[in-house]
Coordinates of N, CA and C in Angstrom, one line a residue:
M805 N 31.9 20.8 3.0 CA 31.3 20.0 3.7 C 30.8 18.7 2.7
K806 N 31.1 17.7 3.5 CA 31.3 16.2 3.0 C 29.8 15.6 3.4
T807 N 28.9 15.3 2.3 CA 27.9 14.0 3.0 C 28.1 12.6 2.6
K808 N 28.0 12.1 3.3 CA 27.6 10.8 3.3 C 26.0 10.1 2.7
L809 N 25.8 11.3 2.1 CA 24.1 10.7 1.5 C 24.3 9.8 0.3
F810 N 25.4 9.8 -0.9 CA 25.5 9.4 -1.4 C 26.4 8.1 -1.4
E811 N 27.1 7.8 -0.5 CA 27.9 6.5 -0.1 C 27.1 5.8 0.4
S812 N 27.6 4.2 -0.2 CA 26.9 2.8 0.3 C 27.2 3.0 2.0
I813 N 25.9 2.0 2.4 CA 26.2 1.8 3.7 C 25.5 0.3 3.9
E814 N 26.2 -0.2 4.9 CA 25.8 -1.8 5.2 C 24.9 -1.6 6.8
I815 N 24.1 -2.4 6.3 CA 23.4 -2.5 7.7 C 22.9 -3.9 8.0
G816 N 23.4 -5.0 8.6 CA 23.1 -5.9 9.1 C 23.8 -6.8 8.0
K817 N 22.9 -7.7 7.4 CA 23.6 -8.3 6.5 C 23.3 -7.5 4.8
L818 N 22.4 -6.7 5.4 CA 22.3 -5.6 4.2 C 23.4 -4.4 3.2
T819 N 23.9 -4.6 2.1 CA 24.5 -3.1 1.5 C 23.7 -2.7 0.7
F820 N 23.4 -1.0 1.0 CA 22.6 -0.5 -0.1 C 23.8 0.5 -0.6
K821 N 23.3 1.0 -1.7 CA 24.3 1.9 -2.8 C 24.4 3.2 -2.3
N822 N 23.1 3.3 -1.3 CA 23.4 5.0 -0.8 C 22.4 5.2 0.1
R823 N 22.2 6.2 1.1 CA 21.4 6.4 2.0 C 19.9 7.4 1.7
V824 N 19.6 6.8 0.4 CA 18.6 7.9 0.5 C 17.5 6.8 0.4
V825 N 16.2 7.3 1.1 CA 15.5 6.4 1.3 C 14.3 6.7 0.6
M826 N 13.3 6.0 -0.4 CA 12.0 6.6 -1.1 C 10.9 6.4 0.4
A827 N 10.8 7.5 0.8 CA 9.3 6.9 1.6 C 7.9 6.5 0.9
P828 N 7.5 6.1 1.5 CA 6.2 5.2 1.0 C 5.0 6.3 0.3
L829 N 4.3 6.2 -0.6 CA 3.5 7.2 -0.7 C 2.3 6.5 -1.8
T830 N 0.9 6.8 -1.4 CA -0.2 6.6 -1.8 C -0.5 6.5 -3.3
R831 N -0.1 5.9 -3.9 CA -0.8 5.8 -5.2 C -2.3 5.5 -6.1
S832 N -2.6 5.0 -5.9 CA -4.4 4.4 -5.8 C -4.2 4.3 -7.4
R833 N -3.2 3.5 -7.8 CA -2.9 2.9 -9.0 C -3.3 1.3 -9.3
A834 N -3.7 0.6 -8.7 CA -3.9 -0.7 -8.8 C -4.8 -1.6 -9.4
G835 N -4.6 -2.0 -10.2 CA -5.6 -2.5 -11.4 C -6.9 -3.1 -10.9
Q836 N -7.7 -3.0 -11.4 CA -9.0 -3.3 -11.2 C -9.8 -4.4 -11.9
P837 N -10.4 -5.5 -11.7 CA -10.6 -5.9 -10.5 C -9.6 -6.4 -9.5
G838 N -9.5 -6.3 -8.3 CA -8.5 -7.3 -7.5 C -7.7 -6.4 -6.8
D839 N -7.6 -5.3 -7.1 CA -6.1 -4.3 -6.6 C -4.8 -5.2 -6.7
V840 N -4.9 -5.3 -8.2 CA -3.3 -5.7 -8.2 C -2.4 -4.5 -8.6
P841 N -1.0 -4.7 -8.4 CA -0.5 -4.2 -9.5 C 0.0 -4.5 -10.6
T842 N 0.1 -3.1 -11.5 CA 0.4 -3.6 -12.6 C 1.5 -3.6 -13.5
E843 N 1.8 -3.0 -14.5 CA 2.9 -2.5 -15.4 C 3.3 -1.5 -14.7
L844 N 1.9 -0.4 -14.7 CA 2.1 1.1 -14.4 C 2.9 1.1 -12.8
N845 N 2.7 0.0 -12.2 CA 3.2 -0.2 -10.9 C 4.7 -0.3 -11.0
V846 N 5.1 -1.6 -12.3 CA 6.4 -2.0 -12.4 C 7.1 -0.6 -12.9
T847 N 6.6 -0.1 -13.5 CA 7.3 0.8 -14.1 C 8.1 2.3 -13.1
Y848 N 6.6 2.3 -12.5 CA 6.7 3.4 -11.1 C 8.5 3.0 -10.4
Y849 N 8.2 1.8 -10.3 CA 8.7 1.6 -8.9 C 10.3 1.3 -9.5
A850 N 10.4 1.0 -10.7 CA 11.8 0.6 -11.5 C 12.5 1.8 -11.9
Q851 N 11.8 2.8 -11.9 CA 12.3 4.5 -12.4 C 12.8 4.7 -11.0
R852 N 12.7 4.4 -10.1 CA 13.1 4.8 -8.7 C 14.3 3.8 -7.9
A853 N 14.7 3.0 -8.5 CA 15.5 1.8 -8.4 C 16.9 2.3 -7.8
T854 N 17.0 3.6 -8.2 CA 18.7 4.7 -8.1 C 18.5 4.7 -6.4
A855 N 17.2 4.9 -5.9 CA 17.2 5.4 -3.9 C 17.6 3.6 -3.6
G856 N 18.6 4.0 -2.3 CA 19.2 3.5 -1.9 C 17.9 2.0 -1.3
L857 N 17.0 2.5 -1.0 CA 15.7 1.5 -0.2 C 14.9 2.3 -1.0
I858 N 14.0 1.7 -1.3 CA 12.2 2.0 -1.5 C 11.7 1.6 -0.6
V859 N 10.8 2.2 -0.2 CA 9.4 1.6 0.7 C 8.4 1.4 -0.4
T860 N 7.7 0.3 -0.4 CA 6.4 0.5 -1.4 C 5.3 1.5 -0.7
E861 N 4.5 1.6 -1.6 CA 2.9 2.5 -0.9 C 2.1 1.3 0.1
A862 N 2.0 1.9 0.7 CA 0.9 1.0 1.8 C 0.2 0.3 1.3
T863 N 0.5 -1.5 1.9 CA -0.3 -2.3 0.9 C -1.3 -3.4 1.7
Q864 N -2.3 -3.4 1.8 CA -3.1 -3.9 2.5 C -2.9 -5.6 2.3
I865 N -3.6 -6.0 4.0 CA -3.3 -7.4 3.8 C -4.3 -8.5 3.9
S866 N -5.1 -7.3 3.5 CA -6.8 -8.3 4.0 C -7.9 -7.4 2.9
R867 N -8.5 -7.9 2.4 CA -9.7 -6.9 1.9 C -10.6 -5.8 3.1
Q868 N -10.3 -6.7 4.1 CA -11.0 -6.2 5.1 C -10.1 -4.7 5.5
G869 N -8.8 -4.8 5.2 CA -7.4 -3.8 5.7 C -7.8 -2.7 5.2
Q870 N -8.3 -2.5 3.8 CA -8.7 -1.6 3.1 C -9.0 -0.6 3.0
G871 N -8.8 1.1 3.4 CA -9.4 1.9 3.6 C -9.5 2.7 2.3
Y872 N -8.9 2.9 1.0 CA -9.1 3.6 0.0 C -8.6 2.6 -1.1
A873 N -9.9 3.4 -2.3 CA -9.4 2.8 -3.5 C -7.9 2.4 -4.4
W874 N -8.5 1.5 -5.2 CA -7.2 1.3 -6.1 C -6.1 1.4 -5.3
T875 N -5.7 1.0 -3.8 CA -4.9 1.1 -3.3 C -4.4 -0.4 -3.6
P876 N -2.9 -1.2 -3.2 CA -3.1 -2.9 -3.7 C -2.8 -3.5 -2.8
G877 N -3.2 -4.9 -2.8 CA -3.6 -5.8 -1.9 C -2.1 -6.5 -2.0
M878 N -2.0 -8.1 -1.0 CA -0.7 -8.7 -1.2 C -1.4 -10.0 -0.3
Y879 N -2.5 -10.0 -0.3 CA -3.6 -11.5 0.0 C -4.1 -12.5 -1.2
T880 N -4.4 -12.3 -2.3 CA -4.5 -13.1 -3.3 C -3.2 -13.6 -4.1
D881 N -3.2 -14.9 -4.9 CA -1.9 -15.1 -5.6 C -2.0 -13.9 -6.8
E882 N -2.5 -13.1 -7.4 CA -2.7 -12.7 -8.4 C -2.1 -11.2 -8.1
Q883 N -2.3 -10.8 -6.9 CA -1.5 -9.6 -6.1 C 0.0 -10.5 -6.0
E884 N 0.1 -11.2 -5.4 CA 1.6 -11.6 -5.4 C 2.5 -11.5 -6.6
A885 N 1.9 -12.1 -7.6 CA 2.2 -11.7 -8.7 C 2.7 -10.5 -9.2
G886 N 1.8 -9.9 -9.2 CA 1.9 -8.0 -9.7 C 3.5 -7.7 -8.9
W887 N 3.2 -7.9 -7.0 CA 4.3 -7.5 -6.9 C 5.4 -7.8 -6.9
K888 N 5.3 -9.2 -7.3 CA 7.1 -10.1 -7.9 C 7.2 -9.2 -9.3
A889 N 6.8 -9.0 -9.8 CA 7.1 -8.2 -11.2 C 7.4 -6.9 -11.1
V890 N 6.7 -6.3 -9.9 CA 7.6 -5.0 -9.1 C 9.1 -5.3 -8.8
V891 N 9.4 -6.0 -8.2 CA 10.5 -6.8 -6.7 C 11.5 -7.2 -8.3
D892 N 11.2 -7.6 -9.0 CA 12.2 -8.3 -10.1 C 12.7 -7.0 -11.0
A893 N 12.2 -6.0 -11.3 CA 11.8 -4.9 -12.1 C 13.2 -3.9 -11.4
V894 N 12.7 -3.9 -9.9 CA 13.6 -3.0 -9.5 C 14.9 -3.8 -9.1
H895 N 14.7 -4.9 -8.7 CA 16.2 -5.8 -8.5 C 17.1 -5.6 -9.8
A896 N 16.5 -5.9 -10.8 CA 16.9 -5.6 -12.7 C 17.8 -4.4 -12.6
K897 N 17.4 -3.5 -11.6 CA 18.5 -2.4 -11.9 C 18.9 -1.7 -11.0
G898 N 19.4 -3.0 -10.0 CA 20.4 -3.0 -8.9 C 19.7 -2.5 -7.6
G899 N 18.3 -2.0 -7.8 CA 18.0 -1.3 -6.5 C 17.2 -2.7 -5.3
R900 N 17.0 -1.9 -4.1 CA 16.3 -2.5 -3.2 C 15.0 -2.3 -3.0
I901 N 13.9 -3.3 -2.8 CA 12.5 -2.8 -1.8 C 12.2 -3.3 -0.9
S902 N 11.4 -2.5 -0.1 CA 10.4 -3.0 1.3 C 9.1 -2.9 1.0
Q903 N 8.3 -3.6 1.5 CA 6.9 -3.2 1.8 C 6.4 -2.8 2.4
Q904 N 5.3 -1.4 2.4 CA 4.8 -1.4 3.9 C 3.3 -2.0 3.7
L905 N 3.3 -2.7 4.6 CA 2.1 -3.6 5.1 C 1.1 -2.7 6.0
W906 N -0.3 -2.3 5.2 CA -1.7 -1.9 6.3 C -2.3 -2.9 6.6
H907 N -3.1 -2.2 7.6 CA -4.5 -2.9 7.9 C -5.0 -1.0 8.4
V908 N -5.9 -0.7 7.5 CA -6.3 0.6 8.0 C -7.6 0.6 9.6
G909 N -7.8 -0.5 9.7 CA -8.7 -0.1 10.9 C -10.3 0.4 10.6
R910 N -10.2 1.4 11.2 CA -11.7 2.3 11.3 C -11.4 3.2 10.4
I911 N -10.4 3.4 9.7 CA -10.1 4.2 8.5 C -10.7 3.8 6.9
S912 N -12.2 3.5 7.3 CA -12.5 2.7 6.0 C -14.1 3.2 6.1
N913 N -14.5 2.1 4.8 CA -15.9 2.4 4.4 C -16.8 1.7 3.6
T914 N -18.0 1.3 4.2 CA -18.1 0.2 4.1 C -18.6 -0.4 2.6
L915 N -18.2 0.7 1.3 CA -18.2 0.6 0.1 C -16.7 -0.2 -0.7
L916 N -16.2 -0.1 0.7 CA -14.4 -0.5 0.5 C -14.7 -2.1 1.1
Q917 N -15.6 -2.3 1.6 CA -15.6 -3.7 1.9 C -16.3 -4.7 1.9
E918 N -16.1 -6.0 1.7 CA -16.8 -7.2 1.1 C -18.6 -7.2 1.3
N919 N -19.2 -7.4 0.7 CA -20.7 -7.7 0.9 C -21.1 -6.2 1.8
G920 N -20.5 -5.0 1.2 CA -20.6 -3.5 2.2 C -20.8 -4.0 4.1
Q921 N -19.8 -4.8 4.5 CA -20.1 -5.1 5.6 C -19.0 -3.8 6.5
A922 N -19.5 -3.8 7.5 CA -18.8 -2.6 8.6 C -17.4 -2.6 8.3
P923 N -16.2 -1.9 8.6 CA -14.8 -2.0 8.7 C -14.7 -2.7 10.1
V924 N -13.5 -3.5 9.9 CA -13.1 -4.1 11.5 C -12.0 -3.1 12.6
A925 N -12.3 -3.0 13.5 CA -10.9 -2.5 14.1 C -11.2 -2.5 15.5
P926 N -10.3 -2.4 16.5 CA -10.5 -2.3 18.0 C -11.8 -2.1 18.6
S927 N -12.2 -1.0 18.1 CA -13.4 -0.9 18.8 C -14.4 -0.1 17.9
A928 N -15.8 0.0 18.7 CA -17.0 0.6 17.4 C -17.0 1.8 17.4
I929 N -15.7 2.7 17.2 CA -15.8 4.2 17.3 C -15.8 5.0 15.9
V930 N -16.2 5.4 15.7 CA -15.7 6.1 14.2 C -14.7 7.4 14.6
A931 N -14.1 6.9 13.4 CA -13.1 8.5 13.3 C -13.3 9.5 12.7
K932 N -14.1 10.5 13.9 CA -14.6 11.8 13.4 C -13.3 12.8 12.4
G933 N -14.4 13.0 11.2 CA -13.3 14.1 10.4 C -12.6 13.6 9.7
A934 N -12.6 11.8 9.5 CA -11.4 10.7 8.8 C -12.6 10.8 7.8
Q935 N -11.6 10.6 6.6 CA -12.7 10.3 5.4 C -12.0 8.6 4.5
S936 N -12.5 8.4 3.8 CA -11.9 7.4 2.5 C -12.1 7.5 1.4
F937 N -11.1 7.2 0.5 CA -11.6 7.2 -0.8 C -12.0 6.4 -1.4
V938 N -13.1 6.5 -2.2 CA -13.9 4.8 -2.6 C -14.5 5.1 -3.9
V939 N -14.9 4.1 -4.8 CA -15.6 4.3 -5.8 C -17.0 4.3 -5.6
Q940 N -17.7 5.3 -5.7 CA -19.4 5.5 -5.0 C -19.9 4.3 -6.1
P941 N -21.2 4.1 -5.8 CA -22.1 2.9 -7.0 C -21.9 3.1 -8.4
D942 N -22.3 5.0 -8.2 CA -22.2 5.3 -10.0 C -20.9 5.3 -10.9
G943 N -20.4 4.3 -9.9 CA -18.6 4.7 -10.6 C -17.5 5.5 -10.5
T944 N -18.3 7.2 -9.5 CA -17.4 8.1 -9.2 C -16.9 8.1 -8.2
P945 N -15.5 8.4 -8.5 CA -14.6 8.3 -6.9 C -14.7 9.3 -6.5
A946 N -15.0 9.5 -5.0 CA -14.8 10.4 -4.1 C -14.4 9.9 -2.7
N947 N -13.9 11.5 -2.0 CA -13.6 11.2 -0.7 C -14.8 11.1 0.4
V948 N -15.3 10.0 1.4 CA -16.3 10.2 1.9 C -16.1 9.6 3.3
P949 N -17.2 10.3 4.5 CA -16.9 10.0 5.9 C -16.4 8.6 6.1
T950 N -15.9 8.0 6.8 CA -15.4 6.4 7.5 C -16.6 6.2 7.9
S951 N -17.0 5.1 8.0 CA -17.9 4.2 8.4 C -18.1 4.1 9.9
E952 N -18.8 3.4 10.8 CA -18.9 3.2 11.8 C -18.1 1.5 11.9
P953 N -17.7 1.3 12.8 CA -16.3 -0.2 12.3 C -17.6 -1.1 13.5
R954 N -17.2 -2.3 13.4 CA -17.3 -3.1 14.4 C -16.4 -3.4 14.9
A955 N -16.5 -3.8 16.2 CA -15.3 -4.2 17.1 C -14.8 -5.6 16.9
L956 N -13.8 -5.7 17.3 CA -13.2 -7.1 16.6 C -13.2 -8.1 17.9
A957 N -13.9 -9.2 17.7 CA -13.8 -10.2 18.9 C -13.2 -11.2 18.4
T958 N -13.2 -12.0 19.8 CA -12.8 -13.4 19.7 C -13.6 -14.5 19.0
E959 N -14.8 -14.4 19.6 CA -16.0 -14.9 19.0 C -16.5 -15.3 17.6

């Protein structure tokens, strides 16, 4: 049986060297403070550049969108520079990379929100049984129940 898995493929205007796609994997290794991709992230993604396409770990679009400690963002100049280093390293090895963006909505905790605010979500309904990975006030990491969110409003 012949497989096409390792053959190149053209999708639209892009050519991929093979049909292997690395799915997004939440790593929780962003540099602190600031949730900035670091040299560790650069190395991690560059090592996987032989995939036809890498999809990055979920990357929050704002501080309000964070649901897990140490996950990278893409809303500050420092974060953008960190991701540029990642992309440059992957491209230098001939790889292709795409970023998974996220806003976790109600799957968050006040410990992850600026000034301890309630997470924002479409409604103020708690996600029962869900947890967020946080750094507690004493500095220890832990999985904790999600906080009651505040409903989005146009006012």
